Amino acid sequence: MNPKVKLGAVAVLAVAAMTTPTAVNAATPADSAAARTASAEPPVYAPPDAESRSRAVTTANATLAARSEAVLKGQNERFTLTRNISGAYGLQYLTYARTYRGLPVYGGEVIVSTDRAGELVGSVSSGQQSRITIDVTSKVDAATAAATARAQLPVVETVATPKLLVHAATTTPKLAWEVVVTGATAEAPSVLHVFVDALDGSIVDSYDDVHAGTGNSYYNGNPVTIQTSGSGSSYSMTDTTRPGLRCGGQNGSAYTGTDDSWGNGSGTNLETACVDALYAAQTEWNMLSAWLGRNGFNGSGGAFPARVGLSAVNAYWNGSYTSFGRNSANTRQATPMDVVGHEYGHGIFQYSGGSGGSGNEAGGLNESTGDIFGALTEHYANQPAALDPPDYLVGEEVNLTGAGEIRNMYNPSAKGHPNCYSSSIPSTAVHAAAGPQNHWFYLLAEGTNPVGKPASSVCSGPTTLTGIGIQKAGRIFQAGLNTKTAPWTHAKARRATVAAAKSLYPSGCTEVNAVKAAWAAVNVPAASGEVSCP
Ligand SMILES: [Zn+2]
């Protein structure tokens, strides 16, 4: 049941097949929608060629110029392309950062999506809610802002140089200093972004890059194959085929060894924890490509390191790496597939679309994103029941405090979390606030009465829903996330995923209607401007 010996650099074949799938050759530069209509099985992983990528930039630039009113762009504003990724079927997503009189605008990003050829615009979204018409002369100096921000954390390691910007994630854009304070809260590490009003010194907003989860054990079969690197008598738990992915202790260095065997199968052994963390991360990466058409955790072929041995009953993503602790009994490391998948899911959230924004509603959607990626990874791995089989429970092997799983996606209320959206979600703790979207995802993927899986009930509307399968559900979810804007809300997530379903599956209405029905079932109603079908 537990892993013992792990092999490294052998499995390069699987990666080569992933990064240059032969199926891509079957797709022409023509619109993927047409290709999908003509062929039953179009390639999901189909990155556009350089010409189509360049065409998308031209198209998006022209769109921004033509729709400057719609995205509330004023004369003193400029857009800069900061992210250019493709997703399922090669659809393209271009994220533009905004400046106002040369200052960065937090929350002002615009995301333009196009078809695979880069010719047709699928959607244009921006989080900005009001025009910016503010003076950019600060009345609070940087040192004062830094001191205010520093006081927000009980334990401070570093305070970054304050950056003057326009905070435009609300209806009232403000001149503000953004100060990043690294340290810890009473419970967990923290990389806190604090926005200090540059006119009156008050705190406008804040958000934490650290998204803590809770975890448990170790287990992916014995032996499993993981990608490592090295030769002769010098090896490292560094996956050179997925740039940025490595695993080691809390100092950030990858574990090394004189041979390519890793771990001893013990739940308390940290090298074994890295075997499980790497195995899960590599499986998730492969899932992103094969099922969602995404190239790596950051969408551009990049991964992030993992650290084990955190001295806490917890696991977290801190904005640039994942870190895993242990269960309360200190018998297992918190590196099962769904927990690892969850923490890297926070990285995917951060690197999709624009900013996520602050607050518990955005935080709950971020936590749910982690849970969805954990479930997707387990389903892709499809391990037998004796290991960690595919399910929609989070961390069920833990038994962290004797309470089994920490979240339940088909019935969040089983763990005391809300099953559906309500006006109290913005004031609900983030892990509980994951409930409505987790429930939505289950209803979309599996429906209310799936064969061989748990039933799930609705909060309103028709009591019977038919699922479209987890692969399609995941594809639609990721495509919606690619158009994320600050602050991310359930209403926006509904609008984005409905539009995504239409872009990904343009030839019918089954997927669009399933997405709508699942949102309605968790009390997220249609809003104006929603894509209709047919
Ligand atoms: Zn989390």
Short mmCIF file of C-alpha atoms in Angstrom, two decimals, residues 286-462:
data_model
loop_
_atom_site.label_atom_id
_atom_site.label_comp_id
_atom_site.label_asym_id
_atom_site.label_seq_id
_atom_site.Cartn_x
_atom_site.Cartn_y
_atom_site.Cartn_z
CA ASN A 286 -0.23 15.32 -17.24
CA MET A 287 -3.95 15.72 -16.52
CA LEU A 288 -3.79 19.43 -17.31
CA SER A 289 -2.38 18.64 -20.71
CA ALA A 290 -4.44 15.61 -21.64
CA TRP A 291 -7.80 16.72 -20.27
CA LEU A 292 -7.69 20.51 -20.12
CA GLY A 293 -5.29 21.36 -22.95
CA ARG A 294 -3.16 23.39 -20.53
CA ASN A 295 0.62 23.52 -20.68
CA GLY A 296 1.79 23.20 -17.08
CA PHE A 297 0.71 24.73 -13.81
CA ASN A 298 1.32 28.30 -14.98
CA GLY A 299 -0.17 27.67 -18.43
CA SER A 300 3.17 28.45 -20.08
CA GLY A 301 5.10 25.25 -19.43
CA GLY A 302 6.17 26.09 -15.89
CA ALA A 303 5.81 24.31 -12.53
CA PHE A 304 6.53 25.23 -8.92
CA PRO A 305 8.62 23.48 -6.25
CA ALA A 306 7.28 21.44 -3.35
CA ARG A 307 8.58 21.41 0.21
CA VAL A 308 7.85 18.75 2.82
CA GLY A 309 8.47 18.56 6.56
CA LEU A 310 6.41 21.61 7.49
CA SER A 311 6.05 21.51 11.25
CA ALA A 312 2.28 21.89 11.26
CA VAL A 313 -0.94 19.92 10.79
CA ASN A 314 -1.44 21.67 7.48
CA ALA A 315 -0.35 22.24 3.90
CA TYR A 316 -0.26 25.45 1.90
CA TRP A 317 0.53 27.33 -1.29
CA ASN A 318 2.38 30.58 -0.64
CA GLY A 319 2.33 32.21 -4.06
CA SER A 320 5.46 30.52 -5.37
CA TYR A 321 5.73 27.01 -3.89
CA THR A 322 3.71 24.33 -2.09
CA SER A 323 4.51 23.17 1.44
CA PHE A 324 3.27 20.06 3.22
CA GLY A 325 3.07 19.19 6.92
CA ARG A 326 1.70 16.14 8.69
CA ASN A 327 -1.32 14.72 10.49
CA SER A 328 -1.92 15.48 14.16
CA ALA A 329 -0.81 12.01 15.23
CA ASN A 330 2.47 12.66 13.38
CA THR A 331 2.24 9.31 11.67
CA ARG A 332 1.70 10.50 8.09
CA GLN A 333 2.86 13.33 5.87
CA ALA A 334 0.19 15.52 4.22
CA THR A 335 0.98 14.45 0.67
CA PRO A 336 -1.93 12.36 -0.65
CA MET A 337 -2.91 13.03 -4.23
CA ASP A 338 -5.94 15.21 -3.51
CA VAL A 339 -4.08 17.44 -1.06
CA VAL A 340 -1.12 17.88 -3.42
CA GLY A 341 -3.56 18.45 -6.27
CA HIS A 342 -5.36 21.03 -4.13
CA GLU A 343 -2.24 23.04 -3.28
CA TYR A 344 -1.04 23.14 -6.89
CA GLY A 345 -4.60 24.09 -7.79
CA HIS A 346 -4.02 27.36 -5.93
CA GLY A 347 -1.06 27.93 -8.25
CA ILE A 348 -3.26 27.28 -11.29
CA PHE A 349 -5.83 29.75 -9.90
CA GLN A 350 -3.12 32.40 -9.46
CA TYR A 351 -1.86 31.86 -13.02
CA SER A 352 -5.25 31.94 -14.75
CA GLY A 353 -6.78 35.14 -16.11
CA GLY A 354 -6.29 38.25 -13.98
CA SER A 355 -6.17 38.86 -10.23
CA GLY A 356 -8.46 36.90 -7.92
CA GLY A 357 -9.10 39.76 -5.55
CA SER A 358 -9.64 39.74 -1.81
CA GLY A 359 -12.39 38.60 0.51
CA ASN A 360 -13.96 35.32 1.51
CA GLU A 361 -16.05 34.83 -1.62
CA ALA A 362 -12.97 34.98 -3.87
CA GLY A 363 -11.11 32.95 -1.24
CA GLY A 364 -13.80 30.28 -1.22
CA LEU A 365 -13.70 30.02 -5.00
CA ASN A 366 -9.91 29.69 -4.74
CA GLU A 367 -10.23 26.87 -2.19
CA SER A 368 -12.84 25.18 -4.34
CA THR A 369 -10.47 25.43 -7.30
CA GLY A 370 -7.97 23.45 -5.24
CA ASP A 371 -10.55 20.80 -4.42
CA ILE A 372 -11.64 20.54 -8.07
CA PHE A 373 -8.05 20.02 -9.19
CA GLY A 374 -7.59 17.39 -6.48
CA ALA A 375 -10.63 15.51 -7.77
CA LEU A 376 -9.53 15.90 -11.40
CA THR A 377 -6.07 14.56 -10.58
CA GLU A 378 -7.44 11.54 -8.73
CA HIS A 379 -9.81 10.75 -11.59
CA TYR A 380 -7.02 11.06 -14.16
CA ALA A 381 -4.79 8.76 -12.08
CA ASN A 382 -7.73 6.38 -11.61
CA GLN A 383 -5.95 4.31 -9.00
CA PRO A 384 -7.56 1.15 -7.63
CA ALA A 385 -9.57 1.10 -4.41
CA ALA A 386 -6.61 -0.23 -2.42
CA LEU A 387 -4.73 3.02 -3.02
CA ASP A 388 -6.32 6.46 -3.33
CA PRO A 389 -9.21 5.92 -5.77
CA PRO A 390 -11.01 8.70 -7.66
CA ASP A 391 -13.65 10.42 -5.57
CA TYR A 392 -15.01 13.81 -4.61
CA LEU A 393 -13.85 13.78 -1.01
CA VAL A 394 -10.86 15.84 0.09
CA GLY A 395 -8.18 14.27 2.25
CA GLU A 396 -10.35 11.32 3.28
CA GLU A 397 -7.35 9.13 4.12
CA VAL A 398 -6.24 11.66 6.68
CA ASN A 399 -8.26 11.03 9.71
CA LEU A 400 -6.52 14.15 10.80
CA THR A 401 -8.50 14.49 14.01
CA GLY A 402 -10.67 11.40 13.73
CA ALA A 403 -13.20 13.13 11.48
CA GLY A 404 -12.31 11.56 8.12
CA GLU A 405 -12.29 13.78 5.04
CA ILE A 406 -12.06 17.55 5.44
CA ARG A 407 -14.46 18.40 2.60
CA ASN A 408 -17.23 16.69 0.66
CA MET A 409 -17.96 18.01 -2.82
CA TYR A 410 -21.30 16.24 -3.47
CA ASN A 411 -22.70 17.17 -0.07
CA PRO A 412 -20.63 19.93 1.54
CA SER A 413 -23.08 20.10 4.44
CA ALA A 414 -21.86 16.67 5.58
CA LYS A 415 -18.86 18.60 6.90
CA GLY A 416 -20.90 21.57 8.07
CA HIS A 417 -20.25 23.64 4.93
CA PRO A 418 -22.91 25.38 2.82
CA ASN A 419 -24.22 23.33 -0.10
CA CYS A 420 -25.37 26.39 -2.01
CA TYR A 421 -24.74 30.07 -2.55
CA SER A 422 -26.33 32.68 -0.29
CA SER A 423 -25.63 36.24 0.74
CA SER A 424 -23.69 34.90 3.72
CA ILE A 425 -20.93 33.37 1.57
CA PRO A 426 -18.82 36.59 1.57
CA SER A 427 -18.66 36.30 5.37
CA THR A 428 -18.09 32.53 5.49
CA ALA A 429 -14.61 31.10 6.22
CA VAL A 430 -12.87 30.27 2.94
CA HIS A 431 -12.70 26.48 3.24
CA ALA A 432 -16.42 26.33 4.05
CA ALA A 433 -17.15 28.88 1.30
CA ALA A 434 -15.73 26.36 -1.18
CA GLY A 435 -18.99 24.42 -0.77
CA PRO A 436 -21.23 25.96 -3.44
CA GLN A 437 -18.74 25.74 -6.31
CA ASN A 438 -17.60 22.26 -5.25
CA HIS A 439 -21.23 21.19 -5.28
CA TRP A 440 -21.74 22.88 -8.67
CA PHE A 441 -18.77 20.98 -10.08
CA TYR A 442 -20.12 17.64 -8.87
CA LEU A 443 -23.58 18.30 -10.31
CA LEU A 444 -22.03 19.38 -13.62
CA ALA A 445 -19.69 16.39 -13.84
CA GLU A 446 -21.83 13.64 -12.34
CA GLY A 447 -25.40 14.92 -12.01
CA THR A 448 -27.77 14.15 -9.16
CA ASN A 449 -27.94 10.35 -9.50
CA PRO A 450 -24.74 9.01 -11.08
CA VAL A 451 -24.21 5.29 -11.43
CA GLY A 452 -21.74 3.96 -8.89
CA LYS A 453 -21.21 7.34 -7.29
CA PRO A 454 -22.94 9.20 -4.47
CA ALA A 455 -26.23 10.98 -5.18
CA SER A 456 -26.29 14.75 -4.80
CA SER A 457 -29.27 16.97 -4.15
CA VAL A 458 -30.14 20.41 -5.48
CA CYS A 459 -31.09 23.55 -3.55
CA SER A 460 -33.55 24.81 -6.14
CA GLY A 461 -34.93 24.08 -9.59
CA PRO A 462 -35.29 20.67 -11.24
#
